[in-house]
Amino acid sequence: MTAPATTRAADFIRTIVAEDLRTNKWGGRVVTRFPPEPNGYLHIGHAKSICLNFGIAEEFGGACHLRFDDTNPSKEDTEYIESIQEDVRWLGFDWGENLFYASDYFDRLYAYAVQLIKKGKAYVCDLSQEEIREYRGTLTEPGRESPYRGRSVEENLDLFERMRAGEFPDGSRVLRAKIDMASGNLNMRDPVLYRILRAKHHRTGDKWCIYPMYDYTHCLSDSIEGVTHSICTMEFEDHRPLYDWVLDELGVYHPQQIEFARLNLTHTVLSKRRLLELVEGGHVTGWDDPRMPTLSGLRRRGYPPEAIRRFCERIGVAKRDSMVDIALLEHILREDLNRRVPRVMGVLRPLRVVIENYPEDRIEEMECVNNPEDPAMGVRKVPFSREIYIEREDFREEPPRKFYRLAPGREVRLRYAYFIKCVDVVKDDKTGEVIELRCTYDPETRGGDAPDGRKVKATLHWVSAPRAVEAEVRLYDHLFAQPNPNEATDEKGFKACLNPNSLAVLTSCRLEPSLREARPGSRFQFERQGYFCVDSRDSRPGALVFNRTVTLRDTWARVQKAQKKQG
Ligand code: ATP
Ligand code: MG
């Protein structure tokens, strides 16, 4: 037995795995799998499952398979297969040799179906989809048996073979398990195992015109691969009897299915079907839109994979359904970025400042600390000049109470530079808008303190006007304004809760010159503004585009307090 590599608290699944190793239930093996259907991009809910399955394999010295559950050719696409692999790798996991496709088992699944027919445990049914649903009954009423349920083994074998041979039109017949139409579990009322569907499969092409259903495929794929712990989300709890039935009837190797609660996140939808609706409806720019909860969206937004893994570790694994506040994800993101990311100065909404007593031709290189959290990240030089930009919101002509930043006649500190004092305000003749500030600086305050001990109440970030790099900055807010868009009852459904202000584009931001060469995907803290990263799709040298990953304001403590109050 291999001891877990980390000291994390064991959740109920890890406890089962450890116990199985202790009792040698699986001969010392631990094999898990992550089984996405390639019908969309992975989202942060999938990350929970990935971290759990690959994490357990890592910690217990086992293996985790990446298996594409590709039994529904009409909705699947190789684009998804590629993105899924990229995303799992990006999260930091490796399936090694263990890349599988359920479609690779089609021949064996067919042979197993024949075996079930021969055993009298499956039959070909000619009821329409509609009729099958009608016959199934409800939670309170038992189902009725199909008139085709009594077909002989010979007739079933003949019909199933002809289904495969393409003799019957799509939807005209199905193969069903013969279980129990009176079962309290609807999944056990003679579930469909195979359907006729003429659709080109991305791997098997036109070889098949019958395709196995999910429940039938899944347990057998687990069995074929020698999975030990088949970990899935709670909605499959009611499918477990069918999982067990298929494997028991066939008398094949039988993994243990274990269910856990899926991740739900506030201000987000985590369903591929809904995310696809957002993409197809043009509500976002694509699966990797930085507002999307997809891994590709989070990556483009600037999330490091470590922050997502840390989040998954922190939320833990349990059986009880819960809703995780997105503030926790953002809190963990800030913790991560705070340590690893260099700080720079960037002005999002620039206001020009002319320092009247600063020599016109002088440029000074000011020494700035890259990350006060980590001295090893060193220092850099940032040019200071007579003309600079400050943040428009850092100036008020008529400052309200408690506004300590720049105002006429007031002195403030420029970070890593000098004290400046506002001596005049230049306005646009027509609009009256403030377009420039005239200031003076105190040469004695270089580095940010006055030798006479006089104090200022604010420190502003700034950028040298002649040396600034212009950039576009995209500010994001939650995609959904309300905490639980899934509960939307409006006729437009969850899309009615889309936040109309989830994206704001600022086109003439001014950044310090060290950012000129910033590479796509690189991350920074813009002092006082938040965390930003260079957009990996739209940014070009000379036409930089930044995404705001997250602001600096952490609301997690407040959320926790409120949650505690509620009990
Ligand atoms: P969706 O509901 O988004 O369509 P899905 O379950 O249909 O997801 P699959 O491709 O079947 O998508 O998912 C692969 C694995 O990821 C499954 O084992 C599933 O249980 C797990 N998974 C999907 N969504 C979540 C979630 N929100 N939290 C945890 N695990 C999830
Ligand atoms: Mg699914």
Coordinates of C-alpha atoms and ligand atoms in Angstrom, one line a residue:
M1 CA 0.0 0.0 0.0
T2 CA 1.2 3.5 -0.9
A3 CA 0.6 6.2 1.7
P4 CA -1.1 9.3 0.5
A5 CA 1.4 11.9 -0.5
T6 CA -0.4 14.8 1.1
T7 CA -1.6 15.4 4.6
R8 CA -5.0 16.5 3.5
A9 CA -8.0 15.4 5.6
A10 CA -9.5 12.3 4.2
D11 CA -12.9 12.7 2.7
F12 CA -15.4 9.8 2.6
I13 CA -14.2 8.6 -0.8
R14 CA -10.5 8.6 0.2
T15 CA -11.5 6.8 3.3
I16 CA -13.1 4.1 1.2
V17 CA -10.1 3.8 -1.1
A18 CA -7.7 3.6 1.9
E19 CA -9.9 0.9 3.5
D20 CA -10.0 -1.1 0.3
L21 CA -6.2 -1.0 0.1
R22 CA -6.0 -2.2 3.7
T23 CA -8.4 -5.1 3.1
N24 CA -6.8 -5.8 -0.3
K25 CA -10.2 -5.7 -1.9
W26 CA -8.8 -4.9 -5.4
G27 CA -5.5 -6.6 -5.1
G28 CA -3.7 -3.4 -4.2
R29 CA -4.9 -1.6 -7.2
V30 CA -6.4 1.9 -7.4
V31 CA -7.9 2.8 -10.8
T32 CA -10.2 5.8 -11.3
R33 CA -11.3 7.5 -14.4
F34 CA -12.6 10.8 -15.6
P35 CA -15.2 10.1 -18.3
P36 CA -16.3 13.3 -20.1
E37 CA -18.7 13.2 -23.0
P38 CA -17.1 15.2 -25.8
N39 CA -20.1 17.4 -26.3
G40 CA -18.7 20.7 -24.8
Y41 CA -15.8 22.3 -23.1
L42 CA -14.9 21.4 -19.5
H43 CA -16.1 23.7 -16.7
I44 CA -15.0 24.2 -13.1
G45 CA -17.5 21.6 -12.0
H46 CA -15.5 19.1 -14.1
A47 CA -12.4 20.3 -12.4
K48 CA -13.8 19.1 -9.1
S49 CA -14.2 15.6 -10.6
I50 CA -10.8 15.8 -12.3
C51 CA -9.0 16.8 -9.1
L52 CA -10.8 14.1 -7.2
N53 CA -10.2 11.2 -9.7
F54 CA -6.6 12.2 -10.7
G55 CA -5.8 13.3 -7.1
I56 CA -6.8 9.9 -5.6
A57 CA -4.8 8.1 -8.3
E58 CA -1.8 10.2 -7.5
E59 CA -2.1 10.0 -3.7
F60 CA -2.6 6.2 -3.6
G61 CA -0.1 5.3 -6.3
G62 CA -2.8 4.3 -8.8
A63 CA -3.9 5.3 -12.3
C64 CA -6.6 7.6 -13.6
H65 CA -7.9 7.0 -17.0
L66 CA -9.2 9.7 -19.3
R67 CA -12.1 8.2 -21.1
F68 CA -14.3 9.8 -23.7
D69 CA -17.9 8.7 -23.3
D70 CA -18.5 9.1 -27.0
T71 CA -21.8 7.3 -27.6
N72 CA -23.8 10.2 -28.9
P73 CA -22.3 11.0 -32.3
S74 CA -24.8 13.7 -33.2
K75 CA -23.7 16.0 -30.3
E76 CA -20.0 15.2 -30.2
D77 CA -17.1 16.8 -32.0
T78 CA -13.3 16.4 -32.2
E79 CA -12.9 20.0 -31.2
Y80 CA -14.2 19.0 -27.8
I81 CA -11.9 16.0 -27.6
E82 CA -8.9 18.3 -28.1
S83 CA -10.1 21.0 -25.7
I84 CA -10.8 18.4 -23.0
Q85 CA -7.3 17.0 -23.2
E86 CA -5.7 20.4 -23.2
D87 CA -7.7 21.4 -20.2
V88 CA -6.9 18.3 -18.1
R89 CA -3.2 18.8 -18.9
W90 CA -3.4 22.4 -18.1
L91 CA -4.9 21.6 -14.7
G92 CA -1.7 19.6 -14.1
F93 CA -2.8 16.0 -14.6
D94 CA -1.5 13.3 -16.7
W95 CA -3.3 10.1 -17.9
G96 CA -0.1 8.6 -19.3
E97 CA -1.0 5.7 -21.5
N98 CA -4.5 5.6 -20.2
L99 CA -6.5 7.5 -22.9
F100 CA -9.6 5.6 -23.9
Y101 CA -12.7 6.0 -25.9
A102 CA -16.0 4.2 -25.2
S103 CA -16.3 3.9 -29.0
D104 CA -13.3 1.6 -29.0
Y105 CA -15.5 -0.9 -27.1
F106 CA -18.4 -0.9 -29.5
D107 CA -17.6 -4.4 -30.8
R108 CA -17.3 -5.8 -27.3
L109 CA -20.5 -3.9 -26.1
Y110 CA -22.3 -5.5 -29.0
A111 CA -21.1 -8.9 -28.1
Y112 CA -22.2 -8.3 -24.5
A113 CA -25.6 -7.3 -25.7
V114 CA -25.9 -10.6 -27.7
Q115 CA -25.0 -12.4 -24.5
L116 CA -27.8 -10.6 -22.6
I117 CA -30.3 -11.6 -25.3
K118 CA -29.2 -15.2 -25.1
K119 CA -29.7 -15.1 -21.4
G120 CA -33.2 -13.8 -21.9
K121 CA -32.2 -10.5 -20.3
A122 CA -32.7 -8.2 -23.3
Y123 CA -35.2 -7.9 -26.1
V124 CA -35.9 -5.9 -29.2
C125 CA -38.9 -3.6 -28.7
D126 CA -40.8 -1.9 -31.5
L127 CA -42.6 0.7 -29.4
S128 CA -41.9 4.3 -30.4
Q129 CA -40.0 6.6 -28.0
E130 CA -43.2 8.2 -27.1
E131 CA -44.9 4.9 -26.3
I132 CA -41.9 3.7 -24.3
R133 CA -42.2 6.8 -22.1
E134 CA -46.0 6.2 -21.7
Y135 CA -45.5 2.6 -20.8
R136 CA -42.8 3.4 -18.3
G137 CA -45.3 4.7 -15.7
T138 CA -44.4 7.3 -13.1
L139 CA -42.9 7.4 -9.6
T140 CA -46.3 6.6 -8.2
E141 CA -47.6 4.2 -10.8
P142 CA -45.9 1.0 -12.0
G143 CA -45.1 0.7 -15.7
R144 CA -46.7 -1.7 -18.2
E145 CA -44.9 -4.4 -20.0
S146 CA -44.1 -3.9 -23.7
P147 CA -46.1 -6.2 -26.0
Y148 CA -42.7 -7.2 -27.5
R149 CA -41.3 -8.2 -24.1
G150 CA -42.1 -11.9 -24.8
R151 CA -40.2 -12.3 -28.0
S152 CA -38.1 -15.4 -28.2
V153 CA -34.3 -15.4 -27.9
E154 CA -34.0 -16.4 -31.6
E155 CA -36.3 -13.6 -32.8
N156 CA -34.4 -11.1 -30.6
L157 CA -31.0 -12.3 -31.9
D158 CA -32.3 -12.0 -35.5
L159 CA -33.8 -8.6 -35.0
F160 CA -30.8 -7.2 -33.1
E161 CA -28.5 -8.4 -35.8
R162 CA -30.7 -6.8 -38.5
M163 CA -30.8 -3.6 -36.5
R164 CA -27.0 -3.6 -36.7
A165 CA -27.1 -4.4 -40.4
G166 CA -29.1 -1.3 -41.1
E167 CA -32.4 -3.0 -42.1
F168 CA -34.6 -0.7 -40.0
P169 CA -35.1 3.0 -40.0
D170 CA -33.8 5.2 -37.2
G171 CA -35.9 5.1 -34.1
S172 CA -38.1 2.2 -35.2
R173 CA -36.7 -0.3 -32.8
V174 CA -34.5 -0.4 -29.7
L175 CA -32.9 -3.1 -27.6
R176 CA -34.1 -3.1 -24.0
A177 CA -33.0 -4.8 -20.8
K178 CA -35.6 -7.1 -19.4
I179 CA -35.7 -6.1 -15.7
D180 CA -38.8 -5.1 -13.9
M181 CA -41.6 -2.8 -15.2
A182 CA -42.9 -2.5 -11.6
S183 CA -39.6 -1.5 -10.1
G184 CA -39.7 1.5 -7.7
N185 CA -36.7 2.8 -9.6
L186 CA -37.6 4.1 -13.1
N187 CA -34.2 3.3 -14.4
M188 CA -34.9 -0.4 -13.9
R189 CA -38.1 -0.4 -15.9
D190 CA -36.6 -2.1 -19.0
P191 CA -34.2 0.6 -19.9
V192 CA -33.1 1.1 -23.5
L193 CA -29.6 -0.3 -24.2
Y194 CA -29.3 0.3 -27.9
R195 CA -31.0 2.7 -30.4
I196 CA -30.8 2.9 -34.2
L197 CA -29.2 6.2 -35.3
R198 CA -27.6 6.8 -38.7
A199 CA -25.0 9.4 -37.7
K200 CA -21.4 9.6 -38.6
H201 CA -19.2 9.0 -35.6
H202 CA -16.0 11.0 -35.2
R203 CA -14.0 7.8 -34.6
T204 CA -16.0 4.9 -36.0
G205 CA -17.3 6.7 -39.1
D206 CA -20.3 4.9 -40.7
K207 CA -19.4 1.5 -39.2
W208 CA -22.4 1.6 -36.8
C209 CA -26.0 2.6 -37.2
I210 CA -26.9 1.4 -33.7
Y211 CA -25.4 3.1 -30.7
P212 CA -25.3 1.9 -27.0
M213 CA -26.9 4.1 -24.4
Y214 CA -24.9 5.8 -21.6
D215 CA -25.9 3.6 -18.7
Y216 CA -25.1 0.4 -20.6
T217 CA -21.8 1.7 -22.0
H218 CA -20.5 3.3 -18.8
C219 CA -20.5 0.3 -16.5
L220 CA -19.0 -1.9 -19.1
S221 CA -16.3 0.6 -20.0
D222 CA -15.4 0.8 -16.3
S223 CA -15.3 -3.0 -16.2
I224 CA -13.3 -3.5 -19.4
E225 CA -10.7 -1.0 -18.1
G226 CA -10.4 -2.6 -14.7
V227 CA -11.5 0.5 -12.8
T228 CA -11.7 0.0 -9.1
H229 CA -13.6 3.1 -7.9
S230 CA -16.1 4.6 -10.4
I231 CA -16.6 8.0 -8.9
C232 CA -19.6 10.1 -10.2
T233 CA -22.0 12.7 -9.2
M234 CA -25.1 12.2 -7.1
E235 CA -27.6 12.1 -10.0
F236 CA -26.2 8.7 -10.9
E237 CA -27.1 7.2 -7.5
D238 CA -30.5 6.1 -9.0
H239 CA -28.6 4.6 -11.9
R240 CA -26.3 2.5 -9.7
P241 CA -28.8 -0.5 -9.5
L242 CA -28.7 -0.6 -13.3
Y243 CA -24.9 -0.3 -13.3
D244 CA -24.7 -3.3 -11.0
W245 CA -27.4 -5.3 -12.8
V246 CA -25.6 -5.1 -16.2
L247 CA -22.3 -6.3 -14.7
D248 CA -23.9 -8.9 -12.5
E249 CA -26.0 -10.4 -15.3
L250 CA -22.9 -10.6 -17.6
G251 CA -20.8 -11.9 -14.7
V252 CA -17.9 -9.6 -15.5
Y253 CA -15.4 -7.7 -13.4
H254 CA -17.4 -5.2 -11.3
P255 CA -16.0 -1.9 -10.1
Q256 CA -17.7 0.0 -7.2
Q257 CA -19.7 3.1 -8.1
I258 CA -19.4 5.9 -5.5
E259 CA -21.4 9.1 -5.8
F260 CA -20.5 12.6 -4.5
A261 CA -22.3 16.0 -4.7
R262 CA -21.6 18.1 -7.8
L263 CA -20.2 21.6 -7.6
N264 CA -22.7 24.4 -7.8
L265 CA -21.3 27.9 -7.9
T266 CA -23.2 31.2 -7.4
H267 CA -23.6 33.6 -10.4
T268 CA -22.8 30.8 -12.7
V269 CA -24.4 27.9 -14.6
L270 CA -22.5 24.7 -14.7
S271 CA -24.2 22.6 -17.4
K272 CA -22.7 22.1 -20.8
R273 CA -26.1 22.3 -22.4
R274 CA -26.6 25.8 -21.0
L275 CA -23.1 26.9 -21.7
L276 CA -23.6 25.8 -25.3
E277 CA -26.8 27.9 -25.4
L278 CA -24.8 30.9 -24.3
V279 CA -22.2 30.3 -27.0
E280 CA -24.7 29.6 -29.8
G281 CA -26.9 32.5 -28.8
G282 CA -24.0 34.9 -29.0
H283 CA -24.3 35.9 -25.4
V284 CA -20.6 35.3 -25.0
T285 CA -17.8 35.3 -27.6
G286 CA -17.1 31.6 -27.3
W287 CA -16.4 28.7 -25.0
D288 CA -13.3 30.5 -23.9
D289 CA -14.9 33.9 -23.2
P290 CA -13.2 35.1 -20.0
R291 CA -16.6 35.3 -18.3
M292 CA -17.4 31.6 -18.9
P293 CA -16.9 29.1 -16.0
T294 CA -15.1 26.8 -18.5
L295 CA -11.5 26.0 -17.8
S296 CA -10.6 27.6 -21.1
G297 CA -12.5 30.7 -20.1
L298 CA -10.9 30.8 -16.6
R299 CA -7.5 30.2 -18.2
R300 CA -7.9 33.1 -20.6
R301 CA -9.3 35.2 -17.7
G302 CA -5.9 34.7 -15.9
Y303 CA -6.7 31.9 -13.4
P304 CA -3.6 29.9 -12.7
P305 CA -4.4 26.1 -12.6
E306 CA -3.0 26.0 -9.1
A307 CA -5.8 28.3 -7.9
I308 CA -8.4 26.0 -9.3
R309 CA -6.8 23.0 -7.8
R310 CA -6.6 24.7 -4.4
F311 CA -10.2 25.7 -4.7
C312 CA -11.2 22.1 -5.4
E313 CA -9.2 20.9 -2.4
R314 CA -10.8 23.6 -0.2
I315 CA -14.4 22.8 -1.1
G316 CA -13.8 19.1 -0.3
V317 CA -16.0 16.2 -1.3
A318 CA -19.3 15.2 0.3
K319 CA -22.7 13.7 -0.5
R320 CA -24.8 16.7 0.4
D321 CA -25.7 19.1 -2.3
S322 CA -24.4 22.6 -1.7
M323 CA -23.9 25.9 -3.4
V324 CA -20.4 27.4 -3.2
D325 CA -20.1 31.2 -3.2
I326 CA -18.1 32.4 -6.1
A327 CA -16.4 34.8 -3.6
L328 CA -14.5 31.8 -2.2
L329 CA -13.1 31.0 -5.6
E330 CA -12.1 34.6 -6.1
H331 CA -10.6 34.7 -2.6
I332 CA -8.4 31.7 -3.3
L333 CA -7.5 33.2 -6.7
R334 CA -6.3 36.4 -5.0
E335 CA -4.3 34.5 -2.4
D336 CA -2.5 32.7 -5.2
L337 CA -1.9 35.7 -7.4
N338 CA -0.8 37.9 -4.5
R339 CA 2.2 35.7 -4.0
R340 CA 3.2 34.9 -7.5
V341 CA 2.4 37.9 -9.6
P342 CA 4.6 41.0 -10.1
R343 CA 3.1 44.4 -9.4
V344 CA 3.1 47.1 -11.9
M345 CA 1.4 50.5 -12.5
G346 CA -1.3 50.9 -15.0
V347 CA -3.8 53.7 -15.3
L348 CA -7.2 52.6 -16.6
R349 CA -8.9 55.9 -17.1
P350 CA -6.1 58.4 -17.6
L351 CA -6.1 62.0 -16.6
R352 CA -3.1 64.1 -17.7
V353 CA -0.9 65.8 -15.1
V354 CA 1.7 68.4 -15.9
I355 CA 4.3 69.0 -13.2
E356 CA 5.2 72.6 -13.8
N357 CA 8.4 72.8 -11.8
Y358 CA 9.8 69.5 -13.2
P359 CA 12.4 70.0 -16.0
E360 CA 10.9 69.3 -19.4
D361 CA 13.7 67.1 -20.7
R362 CA 14.3 65.1 -17.6
I363 CA 13.4 61.5 -17.2
E364 CA 14.2 59.8 -13.9
E365 CA 14.3 56.1 -13.4
M366 CA 12.4 55.3 -10.2
E367 CA 13.2 52.0 -8.4
C368 CA 10.0 50.0 -7.8
V369 CA 9.5 46.8 -5.9
N370 CA 8.1 43.9 -8.0
N371 CA 6.3 42.2 -5.1
P372 CA 6.5 43.2 -1.5
E373 CA 5.3 39.7 -0.6
D374 CA 8.4 38.2 -2.2
P375 CA 11.7 40.1 -2.1
A376 CA 13.2 37.5 -4.5
M377 CA 11.1 39.0 -7.3
G378 CA 13.4 42.0 -7.2
V379 CA 13.0 45.5 -8.4
R380 CA 12.6 47.3 -11.7
K381 CA 13.1 50.8 -13.0
V382 CA 10.0 52.9 -14.0
P383 CA 10.5 56.2 -15.8
F384 CA 9.1 59.4 -14.2
S385 CA 8.6 62.6 -16.3
R386 CA 7.1 66.0 -16.3
E387 CA 3.9 64.7 -17.8
I388 CA 2.3 61.8 -16.3
Y389 CA -1.1 60.1 -16.1
I390 CA -3.1 59.4 -13.0
E391 CA -6.4 57.7 -12.5
R392 CA -9.3 60.0 -13.3
E393 CA -11.1 58.9 -10.2
D394 CA -8.2 59.9 -8.0
F395 CA -9.0 63.5 -8.6
R396 CA -12.1 65.4 -7.4
E397 CA -12.5 69.1 -8.0
E398 CA -14.8 69.3 -5.0
P399 CA -13.7 66.4 -2.8
P400 CA -16.4 65.0 -0.6
R401 CA -15.7 64.1 3.1
K402 CA -13.3 61.2 3.4
F403 CA -12.0 61.7 -0.1
Y404 CA -8.2 62.0 0.6
R405 CA -6.9 61.8 -2.9
L406 CA -6.0 64.7 -5.2
A407 CA -8.0 67.9 -5.2
P408 CA -7.2 71.6 -5.9
G409 CA -4.5 72.8 -3.4
R410 CA -4.0 69.3 -2.0
E411 CA -0.8 67.3 -1.8
V412 CA -0.5 63.5 -2.3
R413 CA 2.2 61.0 -2.8
L414 CA 3.0 59.4 -6.1
R415 CA 4.0 55.8 -5.5
Y416 CA 7.9 55.3 -5.6
A417 CA 8.2 59.0 -6.8
Y418 CA 7.4 62.4 -5.2
F419 CA 4.8 64.4 -3.4
I420 CA 2.8 66.5 -5.9
K421 CA 0.4 69.3 -5.2
C422 CA -2.4 70.4 -7.5
V423 CA -2.2 74.0 -8.3
D424 CA -4.6 74.4 -11.2
V425 CA -7.3 72.6 -13.2
V426 CA -7.6 72.8 -17.0
K427 CA -11.1 72.2 -18.4
D428 CA -12.6 71.7 -21.8
D429 CA -14.1 75.0 -22.9
K430 CA -17.2 73.5 -24.3
T431 CA -18.0 70.6 -21.9
G432 CA -16.4 71.8 -18.7
E433 CA -14.8 68.4 -18.3
V434 CA -11.5 68.4 -16.5
I435 CA -8.8 67.5 -19.1
E436 CA -5.6 68.2 -17.3
L437 CA -4.2 69.0 -13.9
R438 CA -1.3 71.4 -13.3
C439 CA 0.8 70.4 -10.3
T440 CA 4.1 71.1 -8.6
Y441 CA 6.4 68.5 -7.0
D442 CA 8.7 68.6 -4.0
P443 CA 12.2 67.4 -5.1
E444 CA 12.9 66.7 -1.4
T445 CA 10.4 63.8 -1.4
R446 CA 12.0 61.5 -3.8
G447 CA 11.2 57.9 -2.9
G448 CA 8.0 59.1 -1.3
D449 CA 8.7 60.7 2.1
A450 CA 9.1 64.4 3.2
P451 CA 12.3 65.2 5.2
D452 CA 10.2 67.7 7.2
G453 CA 7.9 64.9 8.3
R454 CA 4.8 66.4 6.7
K455 CA 2.2 63.8 5.9
V456 CA -0.1 63.1 3.0
K457 CA -3.2 60.9 3.2
A458 CA -3.1 59.2 -0.2
T459 CA -0.6 57.4 -2.5
L460 CA -1.5 57.3 -6.1
H461 CA -0.2 55.2 -8.9
W462 CA 0.9 56.9 -12.1
V463 CA 2.5 56.4 -15.5
S464 CA 4.9 58.6 -17.4
A465 CA 2.9 60.1 -20.3
P466 CA 5.7 60.1 -23.0
R467 CA 6.8 56.6 -22.1
A468 CA 3.4 55.0 -21.5
V469 CA 2.2 51.9 -23.4
E470 CA -1.4 52.2 -24.6
A471 CA -3.6 49.2 -24.1
E472 CA -7.1 47.9 -24.2
V473 CA -8.4 46.6 -20.9
R474 CA -11.5 44.5 -20.5
L475 CA -13.2 44.6 -17.2
Y476 CA -15.5 41.6 -16.3
D477 CA -18.2 41.2 -13.8
H478 CA -20.3 38.0 -13.1
L479 CA -22.0 36.6 -16.1
F480 CA -25.2 36.4 -14.1
A481 CA -26.4 39.2 -12.0
Q482 CA -28.4 37.0 -9.6
P483 CA -26.8 34.4 -7.3
N484 CA -28.7 31.4 -8.7
P485 CA -29.6 31.7 -12.4
N486 CA -30.6 28.1 -12.3
E487 CA -33.6 28.9 -10.3
A488 CA -34.8 31.4 -12.8
T489 CA -38.5 30.9 -13.5
D490 CA -38.8 33.6 -16.1
E491 CA -39.9 32.3 -19.5
K492 CA -36.5 33.2 -21.0
G493 CA -35.1 31.0 -18.3
F494 CA -31.6 31.4 -17.0
K495 CA -30.7 33.7 -19.9
A496 CA -33.0 36.4 -18.4
C497 CA -30.6 36.7 -15.5
L498 CA -27.6 37.5 -17.7
N499 CA -25.7 40.5 -16.3
P500 CA -25.9 43.3 -19.0
N501 CA -22.8 44.8 -17.5
S502 CA -20.6 41.7 -17.4
L503 CA -18.1 43.3 -19.8
A504 CA -16.7 46.9 -20.0
V505 CA -14.0 47.7 -22.5
L506 CA -11.6 50.5 -21.8
T507 CA -9.6 51.4 -24.9
S508 CA -7.1 54.0 -23.9
C509 CA -5.4 52.8 -20.8
R510 CA -1.8 53.8 -20.1
L511 CA 0.6 51.3 -18.7
E512 CA 4.2 51.5 -17.5
P513 CA 6.6 50.7 -20.3
S514 CA 7.9 47.4 -18.8
L515 CA 4.6 45.9 -20.1
R516 CA 5.4 46.6 -23.7
E517 CA 6.8 43.1 -24.2
A518 CA 4.3 41.4 -21.9
R519 CA 3.5 37.9 -23.4
P520 CA 0.1 36.5 -23.9
G521 CA -1.1 34.8 -20.7
S522 CA 1.3 36.7 -18.4
R523 CA -0.2 38.0 -15.2
F524 CA 0.2 41.2 -13.2
Q525 CA -1.2 43.1 -10.4
F526 CA -1.9 46.7 -11.4
E527 CA -1.4 48.5 -8.1
R528 CA -4.7 49.5 -6.5
Q529 CA -6.7 48.1 -9.4
G530 CA -6.6 44.3 -9.4
Y531 CA -5.1 41.4 -11.2
F532 CA -4.8 41.4 -15.0
C533 CA -3.4 39.2 -17.7
V534 CA -2.6 39.6 -21.3
D535 CA -5.3 38.2 -23.4
S536 CA -4.1 35.1 -25.3
R537 CA -6.5 35.5 -28.2
D538 CA -6.7 39.2 -29.1
S539 CA -3.5 40.8 -27.8
R540 CA -0.8 41.7 -30.2
P541 CA 2.6 43.5 -29.8
G542 CA 1.8 47.1 -30.2
A543 CA -1.9 46.5 -29.6
L544 CA -2.0 45.0 -26.1
V545 CA -5.2 43.7 -24.7
F546 CA -5.5 42.9 -21.0
N547 CA -8.2 41.0 -19.1
R548 CA -9.0 41.9 -15.6
T549 CA -8.8 38.6 -13.8
V550 CA -10.2 39.9 -10.5
T551 CA -10.4 43.1 -8.5
L552 CA -8.5 43.5 -5.2
R553 CA -11.6 43.8 -3.1
D554 CA -12.1 40.5 -1.3
T555 CA -15.7 39.8 -0.2
W556 CA -15.1 36.3 1.1
A557 CA -14.9 37.4 4.8
R558 CA -18.1 39.3 4.5
V559 CA -19.9 36.3 2.9
Q560 CA -18.6 34.0 5.6
K561 CA -19.9 36.4 8.3
A562 CA -23.3 36.5 6.7
Q563 CA -23.4 32.7 6.3
K564 CA -22.5 32.3 10.0
K565 CA -25.3 34.6 11.0
Q566 CA -27.8 32.6 9.0
G567 CA -26.6 29.6 10.9
Ligands
ATP1 P1 -23.0 18.9 -17.6 O1 -24.0 18.7 -16.6 O2 -22.2 20.1 -17.5 O3 -23.5 18.6 -19.0 P2 -22.1 16.2 -17.6 O4 -22.2 15.5 -16.3 O5 -23.1 15.9 -18.6 O6 -22.0 17.7 -17.3 P3 -19.9 14.8 -18.4 O7 -19.0 15.0 -19.6 O8 -20.7 13.6 -18.4 O9 -20.7 16.1 -18.3 O10 -19.0 14.9 -17.1 C1 -17.8 14.2 -16.9 C2 -17.7 14.0 -15.4 O11 -17.7 15.2 -14.7 C3 -18.8 13.1 -14.8 O12 -18.2 12.1 -14.0 C4 -19.6 14.1 -14.0 O13 -20.2 13.5 -12.9 C5 -18.6 15.2 -13.6 N1 -19.2 16.5 -13.4 C6 -19.9 17.2 -14.3 N2 -20.4 18.3 -13.8 C7 -19.9 18.3 -12.5 C8 -20.0 19.3 -11.4 N3 -20.7 20.4 -11.5 N4 -19.4 19.0 -10.2 C9 -18.6 17.8 -10.1 N5 -18.5 16.9 -11.1 C10 -19.1 17.2 -12.3
MG2 MG -23.1 13.5 -18.4

